[in-house]
PDB file of C-alpha atoms and ligand atoms in Angstrom:
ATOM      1  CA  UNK A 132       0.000   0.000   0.000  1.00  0.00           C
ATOM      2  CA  UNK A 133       1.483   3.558  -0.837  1.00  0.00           C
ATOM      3  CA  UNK A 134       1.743   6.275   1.941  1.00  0.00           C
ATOM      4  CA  UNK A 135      -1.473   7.969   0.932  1.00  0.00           C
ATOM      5  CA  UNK A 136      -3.889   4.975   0.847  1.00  0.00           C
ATOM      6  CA  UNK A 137      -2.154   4.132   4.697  1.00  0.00           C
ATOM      7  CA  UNK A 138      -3.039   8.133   5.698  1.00  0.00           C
ATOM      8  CA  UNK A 139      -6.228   7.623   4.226  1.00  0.00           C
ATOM      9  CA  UNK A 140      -7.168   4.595   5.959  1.00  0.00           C
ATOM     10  CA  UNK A 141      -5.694   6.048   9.504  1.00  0.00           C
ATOM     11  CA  UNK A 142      -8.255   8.714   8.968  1.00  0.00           C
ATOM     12  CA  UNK A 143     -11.203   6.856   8.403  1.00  0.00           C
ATOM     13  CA  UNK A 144     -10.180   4.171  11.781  1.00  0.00           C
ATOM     14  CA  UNK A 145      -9.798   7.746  13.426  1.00  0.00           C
ATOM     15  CA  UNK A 146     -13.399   8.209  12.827  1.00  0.00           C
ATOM     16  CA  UNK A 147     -15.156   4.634  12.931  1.00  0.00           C
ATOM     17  CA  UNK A 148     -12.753   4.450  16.644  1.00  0.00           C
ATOM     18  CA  UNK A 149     -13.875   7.917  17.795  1.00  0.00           C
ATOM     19  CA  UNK A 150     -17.068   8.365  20.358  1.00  0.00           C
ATOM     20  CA  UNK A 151     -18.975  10.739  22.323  1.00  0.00           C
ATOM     21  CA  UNK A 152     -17.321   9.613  25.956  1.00  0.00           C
ATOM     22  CA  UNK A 153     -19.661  10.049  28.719  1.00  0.00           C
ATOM     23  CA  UNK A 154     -16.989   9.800  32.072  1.00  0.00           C
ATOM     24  CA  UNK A 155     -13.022   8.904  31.989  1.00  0.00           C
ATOM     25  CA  UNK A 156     -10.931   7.334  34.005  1.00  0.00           C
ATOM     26  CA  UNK A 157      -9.770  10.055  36.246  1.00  0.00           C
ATOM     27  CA  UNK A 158      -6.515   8.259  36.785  1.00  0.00           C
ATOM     28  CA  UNK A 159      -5.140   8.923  32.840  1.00  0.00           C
ATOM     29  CA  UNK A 160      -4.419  12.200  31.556  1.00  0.00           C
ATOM     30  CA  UNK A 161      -3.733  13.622  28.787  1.00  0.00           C
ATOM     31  CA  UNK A 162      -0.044  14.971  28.415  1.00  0.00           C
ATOM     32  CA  UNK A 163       0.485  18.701  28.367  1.00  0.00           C
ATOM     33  CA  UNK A 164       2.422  17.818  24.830  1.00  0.00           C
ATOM     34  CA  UNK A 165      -0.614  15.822  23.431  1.00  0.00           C
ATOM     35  CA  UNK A 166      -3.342  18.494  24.666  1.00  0.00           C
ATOM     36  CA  UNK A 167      -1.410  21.672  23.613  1.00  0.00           C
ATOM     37  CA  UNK A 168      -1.663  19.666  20.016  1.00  0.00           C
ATOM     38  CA  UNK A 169      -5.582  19.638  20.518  1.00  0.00           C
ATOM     39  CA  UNK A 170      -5.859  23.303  21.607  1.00  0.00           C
ATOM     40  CA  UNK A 171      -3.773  24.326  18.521  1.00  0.00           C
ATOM     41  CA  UNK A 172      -5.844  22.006  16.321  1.00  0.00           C
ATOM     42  CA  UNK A 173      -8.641  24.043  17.734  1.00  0.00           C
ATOM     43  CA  UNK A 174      -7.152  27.495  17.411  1.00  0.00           C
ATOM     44  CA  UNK A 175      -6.236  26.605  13.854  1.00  0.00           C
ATOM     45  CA  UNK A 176     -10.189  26.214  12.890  1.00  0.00           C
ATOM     46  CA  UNK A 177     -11.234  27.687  10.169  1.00  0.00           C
ATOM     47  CA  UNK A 178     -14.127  30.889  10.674  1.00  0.00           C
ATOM     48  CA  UNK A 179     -16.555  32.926   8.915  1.00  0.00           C
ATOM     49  CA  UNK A 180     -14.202  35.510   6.920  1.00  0.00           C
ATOM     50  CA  UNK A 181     -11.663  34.524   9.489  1.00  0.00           C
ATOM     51  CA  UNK A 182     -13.404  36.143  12.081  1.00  0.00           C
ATOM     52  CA  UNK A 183     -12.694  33.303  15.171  1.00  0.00           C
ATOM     53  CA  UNK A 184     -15.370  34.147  17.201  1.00  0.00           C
ATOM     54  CA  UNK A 185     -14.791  32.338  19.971  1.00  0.00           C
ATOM     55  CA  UNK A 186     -12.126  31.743  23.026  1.00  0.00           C
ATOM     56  CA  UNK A 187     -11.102  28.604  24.652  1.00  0.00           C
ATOM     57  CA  UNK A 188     -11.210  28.317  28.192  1.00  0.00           C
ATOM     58  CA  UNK A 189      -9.485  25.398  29.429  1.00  0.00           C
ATOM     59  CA  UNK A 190     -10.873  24.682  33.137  1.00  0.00           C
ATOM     60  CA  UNK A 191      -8.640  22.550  35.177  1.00  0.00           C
ATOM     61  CA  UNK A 192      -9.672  23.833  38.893  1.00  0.00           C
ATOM     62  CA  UNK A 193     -11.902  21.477  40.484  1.00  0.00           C
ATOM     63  CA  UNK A 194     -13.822  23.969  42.812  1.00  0.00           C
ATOM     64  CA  UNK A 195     -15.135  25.374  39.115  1.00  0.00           C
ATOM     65  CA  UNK A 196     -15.826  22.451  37.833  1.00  0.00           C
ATOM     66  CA  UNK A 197     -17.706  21.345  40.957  1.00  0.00           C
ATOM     67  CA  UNK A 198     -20.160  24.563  40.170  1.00  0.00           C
ATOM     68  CA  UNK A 199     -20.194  24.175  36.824  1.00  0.00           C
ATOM     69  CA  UNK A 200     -21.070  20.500  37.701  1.00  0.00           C
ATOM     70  CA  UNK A 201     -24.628  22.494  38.620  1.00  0.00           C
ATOM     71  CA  UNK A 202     -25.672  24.509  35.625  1.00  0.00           C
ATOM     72  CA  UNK A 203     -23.982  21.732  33.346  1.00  0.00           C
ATOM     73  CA  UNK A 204     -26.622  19.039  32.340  1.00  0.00           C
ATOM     74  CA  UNK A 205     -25.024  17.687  29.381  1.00  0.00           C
ATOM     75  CA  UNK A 206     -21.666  17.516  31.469  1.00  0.00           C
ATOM     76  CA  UNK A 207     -22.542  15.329  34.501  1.00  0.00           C
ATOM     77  CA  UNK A 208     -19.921  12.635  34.376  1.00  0.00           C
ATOM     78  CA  UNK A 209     -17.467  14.806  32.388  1.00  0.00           C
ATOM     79  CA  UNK A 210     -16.720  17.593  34.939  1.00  0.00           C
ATOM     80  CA  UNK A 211     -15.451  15.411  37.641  1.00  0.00           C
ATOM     81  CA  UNK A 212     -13.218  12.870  35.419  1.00  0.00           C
ATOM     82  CA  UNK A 213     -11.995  14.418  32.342  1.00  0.00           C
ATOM     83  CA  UNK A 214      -8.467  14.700  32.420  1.00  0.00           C
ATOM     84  CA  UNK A 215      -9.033  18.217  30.744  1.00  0.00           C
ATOM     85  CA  UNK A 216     -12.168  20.169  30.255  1.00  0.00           C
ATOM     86  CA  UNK A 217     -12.360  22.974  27.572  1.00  0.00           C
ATOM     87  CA  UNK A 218     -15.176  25.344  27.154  1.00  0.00           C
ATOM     88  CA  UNK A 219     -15.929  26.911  24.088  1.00  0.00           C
ATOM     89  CA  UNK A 220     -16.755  30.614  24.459  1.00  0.00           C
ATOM     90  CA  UNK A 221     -18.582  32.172  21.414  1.00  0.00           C
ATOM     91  CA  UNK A 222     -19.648  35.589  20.858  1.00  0.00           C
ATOM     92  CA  UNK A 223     -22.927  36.631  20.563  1.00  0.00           C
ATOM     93  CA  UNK A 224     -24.915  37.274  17.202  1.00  0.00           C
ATOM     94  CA  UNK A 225     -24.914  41.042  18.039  1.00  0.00           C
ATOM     95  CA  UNK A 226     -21.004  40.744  18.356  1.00  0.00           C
ATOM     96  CA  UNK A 227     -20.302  39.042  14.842  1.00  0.00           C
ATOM     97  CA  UNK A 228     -22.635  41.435  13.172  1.00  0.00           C
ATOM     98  CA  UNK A 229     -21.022  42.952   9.800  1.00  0.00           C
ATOM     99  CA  UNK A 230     -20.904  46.380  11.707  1.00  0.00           C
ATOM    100  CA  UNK A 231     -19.783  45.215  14.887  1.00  0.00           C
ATOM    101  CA  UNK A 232     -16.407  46.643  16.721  1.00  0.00           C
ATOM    102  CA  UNK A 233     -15.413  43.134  16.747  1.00  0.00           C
ATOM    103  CA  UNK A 234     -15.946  42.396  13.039  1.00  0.00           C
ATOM    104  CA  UNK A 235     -14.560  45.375  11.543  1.00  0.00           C
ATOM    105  CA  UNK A 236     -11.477  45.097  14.299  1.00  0.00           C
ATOM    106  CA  UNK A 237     -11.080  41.238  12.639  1.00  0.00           C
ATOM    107  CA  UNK A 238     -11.795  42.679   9.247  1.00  0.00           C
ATOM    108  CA  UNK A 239      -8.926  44.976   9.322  1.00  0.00           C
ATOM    109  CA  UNK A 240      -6.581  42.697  11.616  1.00  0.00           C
ATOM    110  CA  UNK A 241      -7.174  39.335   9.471  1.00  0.00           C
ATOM    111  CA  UNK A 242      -7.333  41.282   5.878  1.00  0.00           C
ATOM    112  CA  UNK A 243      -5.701  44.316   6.381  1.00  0.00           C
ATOM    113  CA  UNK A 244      -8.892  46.628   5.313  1.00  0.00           C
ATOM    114  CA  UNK A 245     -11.607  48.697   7.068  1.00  0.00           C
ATOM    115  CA  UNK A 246     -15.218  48.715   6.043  1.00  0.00           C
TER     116      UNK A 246
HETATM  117  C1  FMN B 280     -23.586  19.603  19.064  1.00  0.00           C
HETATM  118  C2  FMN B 280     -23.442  18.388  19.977  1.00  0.00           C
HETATM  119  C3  FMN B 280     -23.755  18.542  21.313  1.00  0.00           C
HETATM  120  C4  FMN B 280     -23.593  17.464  22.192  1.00  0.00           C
HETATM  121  N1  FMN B 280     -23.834  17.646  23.527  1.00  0.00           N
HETATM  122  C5  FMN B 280     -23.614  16.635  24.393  1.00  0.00           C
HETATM  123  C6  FMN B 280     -23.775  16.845  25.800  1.00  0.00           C
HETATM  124  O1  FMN B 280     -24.125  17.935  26.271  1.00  0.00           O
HETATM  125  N2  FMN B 280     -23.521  15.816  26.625  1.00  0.00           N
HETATM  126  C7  FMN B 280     -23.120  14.595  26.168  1.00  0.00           C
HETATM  127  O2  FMN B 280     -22.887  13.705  26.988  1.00  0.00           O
HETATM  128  N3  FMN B 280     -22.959  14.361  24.835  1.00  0.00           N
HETATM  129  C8  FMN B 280     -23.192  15.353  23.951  1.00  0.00           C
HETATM  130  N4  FMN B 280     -23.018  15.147  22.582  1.00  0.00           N
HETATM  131  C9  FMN B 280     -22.623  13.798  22.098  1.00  0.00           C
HETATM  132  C10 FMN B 280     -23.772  13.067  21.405  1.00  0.00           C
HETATM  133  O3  FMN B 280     -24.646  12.557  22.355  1.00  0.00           O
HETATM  134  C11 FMN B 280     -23.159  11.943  20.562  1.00  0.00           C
HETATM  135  O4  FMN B 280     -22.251  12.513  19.646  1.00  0.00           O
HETATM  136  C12 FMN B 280     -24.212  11.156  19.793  1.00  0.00           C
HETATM  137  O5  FMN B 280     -24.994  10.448  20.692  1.00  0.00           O
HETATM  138  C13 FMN B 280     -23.578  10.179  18.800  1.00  0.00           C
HETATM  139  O6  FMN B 280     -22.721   9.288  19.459  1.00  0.00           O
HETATM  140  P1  FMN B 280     -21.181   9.141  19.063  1.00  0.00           P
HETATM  141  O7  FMN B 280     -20.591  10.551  19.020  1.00  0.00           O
HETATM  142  O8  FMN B 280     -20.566   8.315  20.168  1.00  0.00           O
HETATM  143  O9  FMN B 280     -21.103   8.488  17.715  1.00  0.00           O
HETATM  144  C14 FMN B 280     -23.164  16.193  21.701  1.00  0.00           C
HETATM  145  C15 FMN B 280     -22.887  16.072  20.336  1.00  0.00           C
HETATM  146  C16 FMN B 280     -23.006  17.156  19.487  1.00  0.00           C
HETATM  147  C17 FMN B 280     -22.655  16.983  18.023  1.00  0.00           C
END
């Protein structure tokens, strides 16, 4: 098999192996090497004119997690055994408007030009 059809196929057994985990073992964690990797891979995301609305918060202290435990329904067993717990902070629809400080600040940042 040539190199492609192997990178091909390691992409697809990425996919059929990947699934929605519901709790971890709290014992394993991710290394700080493997995870900055993941945060990068999510920094490098592509966006709406390049506009990257969003912020990652990576929440590691357990007191916050514990409280977050409360207003998280969809993250009962992840918040107390996930080796590393990201939130995903997006702005708001009146934030990524075309006339927004925000946009035309990312307008002139990403392509150099104000509107
Ligand atoms: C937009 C989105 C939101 C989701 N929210 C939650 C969630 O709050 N809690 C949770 O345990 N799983 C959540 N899931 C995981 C889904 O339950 C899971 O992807 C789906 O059941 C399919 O299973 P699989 O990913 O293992 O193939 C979410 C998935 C998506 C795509």
């Amino acid at each position: 098999m040539t190199e492609r059809v192997i990178k091909r196929q390691e992409i697809l057994d990425a996919f059929n192996f990947r699934r929605a985990i519901k709790s971890f073992d709290p014992t394993k964690k991710i290394s700080e090497e493997d995870f900055n990797v993941i945060l990068e891979a999510a920094r490098l995301s592509p966006s709406s004119c390049g506009i990257e609305p969003w912020k990652f918060l990576v929440v590691q202290n357990q007191e916050f997690r514990e409280k977050l435990i409360e207003i998280s329904p969809g993250a009962q067993g992840h918040l107390p055994t996930a080796s590393h717990f990201v939130i995903i902070l997006s702005r708001t629809s009146k934030d990524t408007r075309y006339d927004s400080e925000y946009v035309k600040n990312q307008w002139l940042s990403v392509w150099g030009v104000s509107r």
